[in-house]
Coordinates of C-alpha atoms and ligand atoms in Angstrom, one line a residue:
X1 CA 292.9 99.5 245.3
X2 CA 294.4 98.9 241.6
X3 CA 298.0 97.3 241.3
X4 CA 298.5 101.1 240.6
X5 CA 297.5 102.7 243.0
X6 CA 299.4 100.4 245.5
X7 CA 302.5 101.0 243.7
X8 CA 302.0 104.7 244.1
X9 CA 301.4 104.2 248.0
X10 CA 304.2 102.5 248.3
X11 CA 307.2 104.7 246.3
X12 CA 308.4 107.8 248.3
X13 CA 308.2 109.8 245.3
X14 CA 305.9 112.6 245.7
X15 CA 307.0 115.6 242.8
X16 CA 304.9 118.0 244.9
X17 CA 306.9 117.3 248.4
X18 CA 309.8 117.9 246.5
X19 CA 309.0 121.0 244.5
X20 CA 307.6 122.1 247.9
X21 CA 311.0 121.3 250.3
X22 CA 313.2 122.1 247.8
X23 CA 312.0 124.6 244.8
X24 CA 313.7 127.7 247.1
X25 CA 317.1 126.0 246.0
X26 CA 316.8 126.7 242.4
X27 CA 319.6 129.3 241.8
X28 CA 321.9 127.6 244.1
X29 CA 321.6 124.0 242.5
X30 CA 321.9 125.6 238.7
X31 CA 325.2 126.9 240.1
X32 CA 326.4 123.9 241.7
X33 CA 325.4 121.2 239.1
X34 CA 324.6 122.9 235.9
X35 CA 325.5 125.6 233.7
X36 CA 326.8 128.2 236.6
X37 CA 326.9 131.1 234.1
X38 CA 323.2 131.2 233.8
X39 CA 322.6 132.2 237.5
X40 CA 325.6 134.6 237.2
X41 CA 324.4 136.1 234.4
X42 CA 320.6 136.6 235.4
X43 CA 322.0 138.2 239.0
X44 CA 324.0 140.5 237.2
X45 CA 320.9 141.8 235.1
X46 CA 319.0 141.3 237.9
X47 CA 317.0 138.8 236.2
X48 CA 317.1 136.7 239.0
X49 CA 313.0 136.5 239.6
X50 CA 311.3 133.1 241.2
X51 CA 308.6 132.6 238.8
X52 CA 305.9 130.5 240.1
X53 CA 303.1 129.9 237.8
X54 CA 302.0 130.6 234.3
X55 CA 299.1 130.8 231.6
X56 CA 298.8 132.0 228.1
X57 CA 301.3 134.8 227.6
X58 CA 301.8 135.9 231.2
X59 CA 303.6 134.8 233.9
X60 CA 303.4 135.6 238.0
X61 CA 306.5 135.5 240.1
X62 CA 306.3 134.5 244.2
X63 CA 305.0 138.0 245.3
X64 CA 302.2 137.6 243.0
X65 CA 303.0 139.7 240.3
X66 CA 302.1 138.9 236.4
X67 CA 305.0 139.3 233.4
X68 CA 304.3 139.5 230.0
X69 CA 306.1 137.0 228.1
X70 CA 307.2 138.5 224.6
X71 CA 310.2 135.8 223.9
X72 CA 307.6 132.4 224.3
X73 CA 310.6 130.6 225.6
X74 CA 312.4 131.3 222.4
X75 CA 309.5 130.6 220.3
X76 CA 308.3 127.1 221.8
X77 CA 305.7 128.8 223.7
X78 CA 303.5 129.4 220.0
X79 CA 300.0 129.3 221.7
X80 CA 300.9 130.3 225.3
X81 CA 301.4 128.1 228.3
X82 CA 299.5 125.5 229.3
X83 CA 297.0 125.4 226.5
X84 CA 293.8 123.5 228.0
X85 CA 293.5 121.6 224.6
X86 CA 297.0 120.4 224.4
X87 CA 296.9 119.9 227.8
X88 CA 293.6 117.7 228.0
X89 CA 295.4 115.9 224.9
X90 CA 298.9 115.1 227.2
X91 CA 296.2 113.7 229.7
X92 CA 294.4 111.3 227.6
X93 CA 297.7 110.1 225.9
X94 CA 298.9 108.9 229.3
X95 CA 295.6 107.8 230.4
X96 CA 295.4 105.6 227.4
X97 CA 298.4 103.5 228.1
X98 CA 298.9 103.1 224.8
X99 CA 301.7 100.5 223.8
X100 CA 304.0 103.0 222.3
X101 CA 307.9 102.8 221.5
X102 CA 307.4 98.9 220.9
X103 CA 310.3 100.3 217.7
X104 CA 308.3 97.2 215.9
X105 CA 305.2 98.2 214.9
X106 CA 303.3 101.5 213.6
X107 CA 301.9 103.7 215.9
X108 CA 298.5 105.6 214.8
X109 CA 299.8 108.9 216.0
X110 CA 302.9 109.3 214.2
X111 CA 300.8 108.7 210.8
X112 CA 298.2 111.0 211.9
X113 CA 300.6 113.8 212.4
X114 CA 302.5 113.7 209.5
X115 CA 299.4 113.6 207.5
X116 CA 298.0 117.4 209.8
X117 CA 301.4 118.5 209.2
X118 CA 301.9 117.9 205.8
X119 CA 298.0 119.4 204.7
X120 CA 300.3 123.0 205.1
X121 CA 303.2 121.9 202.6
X122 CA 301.1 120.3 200.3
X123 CA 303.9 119.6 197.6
X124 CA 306.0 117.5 200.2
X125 CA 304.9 114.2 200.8
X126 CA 306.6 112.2 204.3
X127 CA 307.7 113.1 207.2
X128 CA 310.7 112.4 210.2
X129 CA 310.6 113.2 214.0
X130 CA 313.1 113.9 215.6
X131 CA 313.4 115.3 219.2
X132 CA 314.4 119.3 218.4
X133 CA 315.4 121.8 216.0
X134 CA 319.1 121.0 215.7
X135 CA 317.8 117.6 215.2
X136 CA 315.0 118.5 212.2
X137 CA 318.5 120.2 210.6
X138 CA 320.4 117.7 210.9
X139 CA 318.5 115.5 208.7
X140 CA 317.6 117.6 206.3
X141 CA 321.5 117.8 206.5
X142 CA 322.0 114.3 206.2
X143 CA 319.2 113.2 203.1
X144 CA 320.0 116.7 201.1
X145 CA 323.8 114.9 201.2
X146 CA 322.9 111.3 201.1
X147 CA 319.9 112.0 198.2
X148 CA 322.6 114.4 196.4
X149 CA 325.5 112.0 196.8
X150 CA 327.2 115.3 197.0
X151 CA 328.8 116.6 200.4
X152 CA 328.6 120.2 201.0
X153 CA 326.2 122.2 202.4
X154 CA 325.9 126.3 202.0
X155 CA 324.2 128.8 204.3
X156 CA 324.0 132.2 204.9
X157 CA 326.3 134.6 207.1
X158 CA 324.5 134.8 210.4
X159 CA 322.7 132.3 210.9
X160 CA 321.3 129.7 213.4
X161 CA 320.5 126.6 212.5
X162 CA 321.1 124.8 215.9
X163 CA 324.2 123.3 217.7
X164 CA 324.9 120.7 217.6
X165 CA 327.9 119.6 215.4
X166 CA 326.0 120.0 212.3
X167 CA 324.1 122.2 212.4
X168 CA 326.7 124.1 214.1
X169 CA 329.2 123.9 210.6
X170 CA 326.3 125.7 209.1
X171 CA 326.1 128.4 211.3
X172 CA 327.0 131.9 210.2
X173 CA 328.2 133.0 213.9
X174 CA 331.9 132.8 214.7
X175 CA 331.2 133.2 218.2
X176 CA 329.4 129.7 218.0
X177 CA 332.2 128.1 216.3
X178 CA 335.1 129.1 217.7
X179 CA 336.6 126.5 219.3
X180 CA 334.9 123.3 217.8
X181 CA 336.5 122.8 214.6
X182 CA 336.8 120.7 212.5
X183 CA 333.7 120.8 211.3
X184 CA 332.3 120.1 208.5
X185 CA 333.7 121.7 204.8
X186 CA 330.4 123.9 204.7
X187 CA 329.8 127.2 203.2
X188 CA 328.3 130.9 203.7
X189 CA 327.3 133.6 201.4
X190 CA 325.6 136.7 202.1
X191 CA 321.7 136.7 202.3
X192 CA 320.3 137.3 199.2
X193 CA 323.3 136.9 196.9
X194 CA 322.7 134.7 193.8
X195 CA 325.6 135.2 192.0
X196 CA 327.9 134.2 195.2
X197 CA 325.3 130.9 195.5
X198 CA 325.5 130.9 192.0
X199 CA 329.4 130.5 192.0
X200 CA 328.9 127.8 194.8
X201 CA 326.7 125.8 193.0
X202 CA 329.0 125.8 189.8
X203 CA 331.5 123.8 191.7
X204 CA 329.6 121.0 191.3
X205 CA 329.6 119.3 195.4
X206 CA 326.8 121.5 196.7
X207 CA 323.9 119.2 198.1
X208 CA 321.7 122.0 199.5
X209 CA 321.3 125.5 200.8
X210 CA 319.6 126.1 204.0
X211 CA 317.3 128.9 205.1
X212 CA 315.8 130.8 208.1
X213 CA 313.4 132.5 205.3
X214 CA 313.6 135.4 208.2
X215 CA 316.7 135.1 209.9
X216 CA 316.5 135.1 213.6
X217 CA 319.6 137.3 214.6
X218 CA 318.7 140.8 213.6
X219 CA 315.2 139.5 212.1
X220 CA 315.9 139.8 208.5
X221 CA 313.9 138.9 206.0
X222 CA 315.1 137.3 202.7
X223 CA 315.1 140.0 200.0
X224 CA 311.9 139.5 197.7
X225 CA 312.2 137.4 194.8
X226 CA 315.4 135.8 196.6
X227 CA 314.0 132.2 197.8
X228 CA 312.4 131.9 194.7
X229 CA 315.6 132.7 192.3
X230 CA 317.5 130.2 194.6
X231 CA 315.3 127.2 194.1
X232 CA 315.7 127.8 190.5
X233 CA 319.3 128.2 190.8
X234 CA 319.8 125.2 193.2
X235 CA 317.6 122.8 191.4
X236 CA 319.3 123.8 188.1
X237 CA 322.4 122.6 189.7
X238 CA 320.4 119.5 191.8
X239 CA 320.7 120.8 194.7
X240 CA 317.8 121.0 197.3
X241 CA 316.3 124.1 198.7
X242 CA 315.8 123.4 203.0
X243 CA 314.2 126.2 204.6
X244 CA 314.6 126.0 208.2
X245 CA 311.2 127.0 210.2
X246 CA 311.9 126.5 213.6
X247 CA 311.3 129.2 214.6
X248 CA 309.1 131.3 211.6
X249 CA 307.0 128.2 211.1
X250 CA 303.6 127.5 212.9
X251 CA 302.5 131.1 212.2
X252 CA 305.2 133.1 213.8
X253 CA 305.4 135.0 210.7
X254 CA 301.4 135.9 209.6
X255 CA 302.0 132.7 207.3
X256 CA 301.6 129.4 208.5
X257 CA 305.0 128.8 206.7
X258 CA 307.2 131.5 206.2
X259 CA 308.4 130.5 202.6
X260 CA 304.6 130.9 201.9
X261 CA 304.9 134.4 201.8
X262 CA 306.5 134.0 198.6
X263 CA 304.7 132.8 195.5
X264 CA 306.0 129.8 193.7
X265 CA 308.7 128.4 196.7
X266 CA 308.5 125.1 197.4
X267 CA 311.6 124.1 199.4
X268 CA 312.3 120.2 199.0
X269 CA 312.8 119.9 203.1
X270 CA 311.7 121.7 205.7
X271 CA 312.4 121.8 209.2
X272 CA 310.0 122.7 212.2
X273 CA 310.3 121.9 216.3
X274 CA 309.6 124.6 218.7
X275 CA 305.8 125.5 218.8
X276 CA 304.8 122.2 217.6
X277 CA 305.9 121.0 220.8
X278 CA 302.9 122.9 222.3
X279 CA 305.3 124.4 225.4
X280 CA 305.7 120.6 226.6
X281 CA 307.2 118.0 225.3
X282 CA 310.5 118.7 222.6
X283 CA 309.8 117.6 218.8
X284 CA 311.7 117.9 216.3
X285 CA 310.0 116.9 212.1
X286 CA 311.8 117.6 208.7
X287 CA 309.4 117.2 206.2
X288 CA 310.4 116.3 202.5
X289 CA 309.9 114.9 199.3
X290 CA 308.9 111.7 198.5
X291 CA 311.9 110.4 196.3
X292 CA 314.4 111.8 198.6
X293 CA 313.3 109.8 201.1
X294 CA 312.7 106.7 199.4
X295 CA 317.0 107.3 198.5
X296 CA 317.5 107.4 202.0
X297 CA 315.6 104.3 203.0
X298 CA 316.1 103.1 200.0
X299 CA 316.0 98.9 201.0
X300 CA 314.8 96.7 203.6
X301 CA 318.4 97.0 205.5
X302 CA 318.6 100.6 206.0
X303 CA 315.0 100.6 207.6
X304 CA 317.0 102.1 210.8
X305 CA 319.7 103.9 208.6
X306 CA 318.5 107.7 210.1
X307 CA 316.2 107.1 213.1
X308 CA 316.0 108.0 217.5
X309 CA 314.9 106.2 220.1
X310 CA 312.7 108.8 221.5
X311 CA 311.4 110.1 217.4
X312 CA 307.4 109.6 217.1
X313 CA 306.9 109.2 221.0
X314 CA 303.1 109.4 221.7
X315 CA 303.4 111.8 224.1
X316 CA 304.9 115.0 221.3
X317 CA 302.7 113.2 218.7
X318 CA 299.6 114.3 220.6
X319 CA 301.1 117.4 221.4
X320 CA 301.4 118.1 218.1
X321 CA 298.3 117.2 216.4
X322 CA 296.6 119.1 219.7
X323 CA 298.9 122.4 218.5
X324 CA 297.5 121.7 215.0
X325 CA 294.5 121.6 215.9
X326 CA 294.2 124.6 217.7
X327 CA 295.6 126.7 215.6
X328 CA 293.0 125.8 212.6
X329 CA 290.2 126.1 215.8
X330 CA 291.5 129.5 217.2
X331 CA 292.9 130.8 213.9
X332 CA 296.1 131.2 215.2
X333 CA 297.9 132.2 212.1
X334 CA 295.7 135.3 211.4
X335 CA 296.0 136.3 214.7
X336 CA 299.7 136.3 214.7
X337 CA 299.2 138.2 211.1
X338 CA 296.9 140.8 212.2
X339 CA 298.2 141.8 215.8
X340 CA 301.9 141.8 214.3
X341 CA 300.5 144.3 212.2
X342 CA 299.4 146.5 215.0
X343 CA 302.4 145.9 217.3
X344 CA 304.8 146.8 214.6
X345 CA 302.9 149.8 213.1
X346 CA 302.7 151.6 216.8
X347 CA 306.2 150.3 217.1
X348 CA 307.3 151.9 213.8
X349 CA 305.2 155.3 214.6
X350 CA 307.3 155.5 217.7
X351 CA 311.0 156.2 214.8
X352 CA 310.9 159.8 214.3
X353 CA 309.9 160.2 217.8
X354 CA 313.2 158.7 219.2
X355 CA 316.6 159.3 217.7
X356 CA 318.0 156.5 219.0
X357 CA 315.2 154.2 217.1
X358 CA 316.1 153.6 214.2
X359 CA 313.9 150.9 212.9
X360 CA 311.2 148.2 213.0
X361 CA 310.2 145.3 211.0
X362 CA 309.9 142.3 210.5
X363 CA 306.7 139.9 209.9
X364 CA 303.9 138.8 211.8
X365 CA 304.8 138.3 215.2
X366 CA 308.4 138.2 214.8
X367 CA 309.5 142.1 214.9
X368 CA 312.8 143.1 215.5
X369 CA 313.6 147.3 216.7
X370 CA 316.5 148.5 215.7
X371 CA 318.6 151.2 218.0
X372 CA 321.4 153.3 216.5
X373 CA 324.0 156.0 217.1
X374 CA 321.4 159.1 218.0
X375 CA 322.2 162.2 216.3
X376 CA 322.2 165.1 219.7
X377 CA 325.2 165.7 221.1
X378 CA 324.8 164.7 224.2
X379 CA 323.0 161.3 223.8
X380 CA 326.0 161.0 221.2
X381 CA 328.8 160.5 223.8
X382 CA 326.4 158.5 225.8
X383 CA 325.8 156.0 222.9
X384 CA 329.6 156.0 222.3
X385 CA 330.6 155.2 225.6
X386 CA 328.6 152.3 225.4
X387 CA 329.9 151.4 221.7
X388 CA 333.3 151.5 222.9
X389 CA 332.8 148.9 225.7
X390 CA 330.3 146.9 224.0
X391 CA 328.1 146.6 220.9
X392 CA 324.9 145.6 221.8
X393 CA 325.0 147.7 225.3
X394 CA 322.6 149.6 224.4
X395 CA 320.0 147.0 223.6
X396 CA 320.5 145.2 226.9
X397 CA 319.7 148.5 228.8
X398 CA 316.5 148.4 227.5
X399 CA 315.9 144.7 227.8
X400 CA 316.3 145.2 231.3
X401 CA 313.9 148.0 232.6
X402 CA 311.4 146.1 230.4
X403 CA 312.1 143.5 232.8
X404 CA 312.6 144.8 235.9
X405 CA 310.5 148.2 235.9
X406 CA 307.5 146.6 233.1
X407 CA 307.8 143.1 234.2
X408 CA 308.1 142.3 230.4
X409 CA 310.4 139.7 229.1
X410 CA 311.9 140.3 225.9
X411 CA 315.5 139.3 224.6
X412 CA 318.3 141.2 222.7
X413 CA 318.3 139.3 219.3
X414 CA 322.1 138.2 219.1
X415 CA 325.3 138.4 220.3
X416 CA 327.2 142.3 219.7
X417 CA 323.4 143.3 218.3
X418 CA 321.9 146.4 218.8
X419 CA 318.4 145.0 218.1
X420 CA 315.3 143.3 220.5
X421 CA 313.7 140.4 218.7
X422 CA 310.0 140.4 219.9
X423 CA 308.9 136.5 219.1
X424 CA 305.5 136.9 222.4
X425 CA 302.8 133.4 221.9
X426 CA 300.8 133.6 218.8
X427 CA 297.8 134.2 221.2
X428 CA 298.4 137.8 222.2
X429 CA 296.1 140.9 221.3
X430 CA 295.8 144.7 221.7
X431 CA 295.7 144.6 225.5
X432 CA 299.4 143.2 225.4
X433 CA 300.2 145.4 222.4
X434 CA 298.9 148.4 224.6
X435 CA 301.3 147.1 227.5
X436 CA 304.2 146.3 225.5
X437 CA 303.8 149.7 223.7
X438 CA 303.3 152.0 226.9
X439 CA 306.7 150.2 228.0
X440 CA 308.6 150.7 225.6
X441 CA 307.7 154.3 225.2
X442 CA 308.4 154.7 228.7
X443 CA 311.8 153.1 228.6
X444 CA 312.6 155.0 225.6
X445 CA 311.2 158.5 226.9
X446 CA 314.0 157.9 229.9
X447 CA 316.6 157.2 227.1
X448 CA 316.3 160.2 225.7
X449 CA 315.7 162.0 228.6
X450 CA 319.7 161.4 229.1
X451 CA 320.0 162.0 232.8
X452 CA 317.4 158.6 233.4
X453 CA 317.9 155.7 235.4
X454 CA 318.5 153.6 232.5
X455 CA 322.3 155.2 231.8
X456 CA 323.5 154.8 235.4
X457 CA 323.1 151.2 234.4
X458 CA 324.2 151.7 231.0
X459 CA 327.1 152.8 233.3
X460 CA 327.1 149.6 235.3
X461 CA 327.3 147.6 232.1
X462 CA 330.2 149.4 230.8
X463 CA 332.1 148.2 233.4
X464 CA 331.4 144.5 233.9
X465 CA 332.0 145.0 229.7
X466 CA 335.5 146.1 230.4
X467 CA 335.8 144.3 233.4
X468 CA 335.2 141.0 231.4
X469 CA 337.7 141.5 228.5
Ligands
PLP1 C1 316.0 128.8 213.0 C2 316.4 127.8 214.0 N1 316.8 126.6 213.7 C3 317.2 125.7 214.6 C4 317.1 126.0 215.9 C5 317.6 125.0 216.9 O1 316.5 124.5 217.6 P1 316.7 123.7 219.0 O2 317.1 124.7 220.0 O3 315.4 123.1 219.3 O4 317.7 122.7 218.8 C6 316.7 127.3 216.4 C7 316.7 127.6 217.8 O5 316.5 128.7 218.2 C8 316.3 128.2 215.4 O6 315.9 129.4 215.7

């Protein structure tokens, strides 16, 4: 027996004991030691499913059952769960023992990332990892000011950047906010205004403007021309141009980079996490420019000046290059282009069938449907009922019977929103565009229907709305 294998023998650790005595306890833990509104909030919605397993873009609760996953666990989930290439590569990484976070030497994997990763920005030349989103923002945060020498930072109304304290002063969301200031002196303007970015940059302390090139709350896109005129603009002023792809990059958006939908934008940071983890283990990278940072680590000294402990760990490095990888292999990206296509066009076919639809869009697979005030009389009063307690009521209701009648998990895109951001795995096809389509229709048919099942909770929500004021 290996030194090993007698260690295992001997610890009382067995995961799969544990999971086995005590998984039934899940709910009941969450509320006693974690975030207790998160079980509250899923038994109010009646959300509150055991999920037991999971592969690709479905997963199968403990009667059996199989749920189509159109939210990817916000967008981490970019080629499904449990991909067997990214999980054969998690294996060998461990298997290899390699002799990583020594902190004093150079790993190959790192290296061999950056180098995969950068091939799809080619006009950027290094790389940082980080653990997360947030954390791929708040560098870019931290070289646009320290390469700048200039301190402020502008951003557009409604965005999400992350949130932590940084990223959180550059995010367009009161409801975020409230209740953390200070935070830093930073700035919105409206998406797609030049002359209010224009005005910011003339003050002369801008460092940088960041981007969602389609913003995640609402799924709006940058108006054409826009990310273009604003490099121009900012680099006129020397500022830098950071478009944040956490979520739209890694093919989300038909593109492998969102920006790269538009000719002639070449952000000079860009921030990516999420899919690149491969579903498993969290990464964060904000690619740049060369002389931005060689100002950052610009001597021997400040070697350590922006680093973490856990950045460039072997175990996200090979999930990464695996996630690369696959999607060259399994051409991912055009997959994401051309079944976005067909989700959204049957999506969009579905508007002058449903007064309360008002409209679909977005790019690739990130598609955002739009409901609005319905113009019968009767579904009118409904809609304002609703309105009056809540905005985004309407939204949740179908959110749920997607859920509970479809076993489809989608999300409402946004706080007081009446719009369902669908961001499924990168993987999917026409059978889950059929399901997702049937669903919908089905949910919506009852809508309009008026007397459905869907308003007596419409109804229910009203008054926990109220209630909770
Ligand atoms: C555009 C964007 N930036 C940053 C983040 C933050 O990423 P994380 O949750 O990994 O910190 C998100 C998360 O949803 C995001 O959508």
């Amino acid at each position: 027996m290996t030194a090993a294998e007698q260690q295992q023998r001997r610890s009382g650790f067995d995961l799969g004991k544990l999971l086995a005595e005590r998984a039934s306890e899940r709910y009941d833990l969450h509320t006693r030691h974690l975030n207790h509104q998160l079980p509250r909030m899923l038994r109010t919605i009646g959300f509150d499913k055991v999920y037991e397993r999971a592969e690709g873009a479905y997963f199968w609760d403990d009667e059996g059952q199989d749920y189509l996953d159109m939210l990817a666990g916000f967008g981490v989930m970019g080629l499904g769960r449990h991909h067997p290439v990214v999980r054969k590569a998690l294996h060998d990484v461990l298997d290899a023992d390699l002799a990583d976070l020594t902190r004093f030497d150079c790993q190959p994997l790192p290296g061999l990332l950056a180098e995969r990763l950068l091939t799809h920005a080619p006009h950027l030349d290094r790389v940082f990892f980080g653990n997360s989103g947030t954390e791929a923002v708040e560098t870019a945060l931290k070289f646009a000011r320290y390469a700048t020498r200039k301190p402020r930072v502008l951003y557009c109304a409604h965005a999400f950047h992350g949130l932590t304290t940084g990223s959180l002063s550059v995010n367009g969301e009161d409801g975020f906010r409230k209740g953390f200031a200070p935070l830093l002196p930073d700035t919105p303007i409206e998406m797609g205004d030049l002359d209010a970015l224009e005005r910011e940059l003339a003050r002369g302390d801008v460092a940088g403007f960041v981007v969602e090139p389609i913003q995640g709350k609402g799924v709006h896109e940058t108006p054409p021309g826009f990310l273009r005129a604003a490099q121009e603009l900012l680099h006129r002023h020397k500022a830098l141009l950071i478009a944040d792809e956490v979520q739209t990059g890694l093919g989300r958006t038909g593109d492998f980079f969102a920006y790269g939908h538009e000719d002639g934008v070449e952000p000079d940071l860009v921030c990516v996490a999420k899919a690149l983890s491969g579903g498993y283990v969290p990464v964060g990278a904000t690619l740049g420019k060369d002389w931005i940072f060689r100002r950052v680590y610009s001597s021997m000294d400040r070697v350590l000046v922006h680093s973490a402990s856990f950045g460039s760990n072997a175990q996200a490095m090979a999930a990464g290059l695996a996630v690369l990888a696959v999607m060259e292999d399994e051409e991912v990206v055009a997959n994401a282009r051309r079944t976005g296509e067909l989700l959204r066009d049957r999506l969009a076919a579905l508007v002058d069938r449903y007064e309360l639809l008002h409209d679909v869009r977005g790019r690739g697979l990130m598609i955002g449907i739009e409901f609005g005030r319905p113009s019968s009389l009767g579904l009118r009063s409904r809609w304002a009922m609703l309105q009056a307690a809540r905005k985004g009521l309407f939204a949740q209701m179908v959110v749920v019977p997607l859920l509970r009648r479809h076993r489809i998990l989608t999300q409402v895109s946004g706080d007081h929103l009446e719009v369902i951001k669908l961001i499924p795995p990168l993987i999917i096809g026409e059978r889950e565009v059929d399901r997702f389509v049937e669903a919908f229709t089905a949910v919506m048919d009852d809508a309009h229907d008026g007397g459905g099942l869907i308003w007596d909770f419409g109804r229910t929500l009203v008054k926990q709305a109220v209630a909770g004021r």
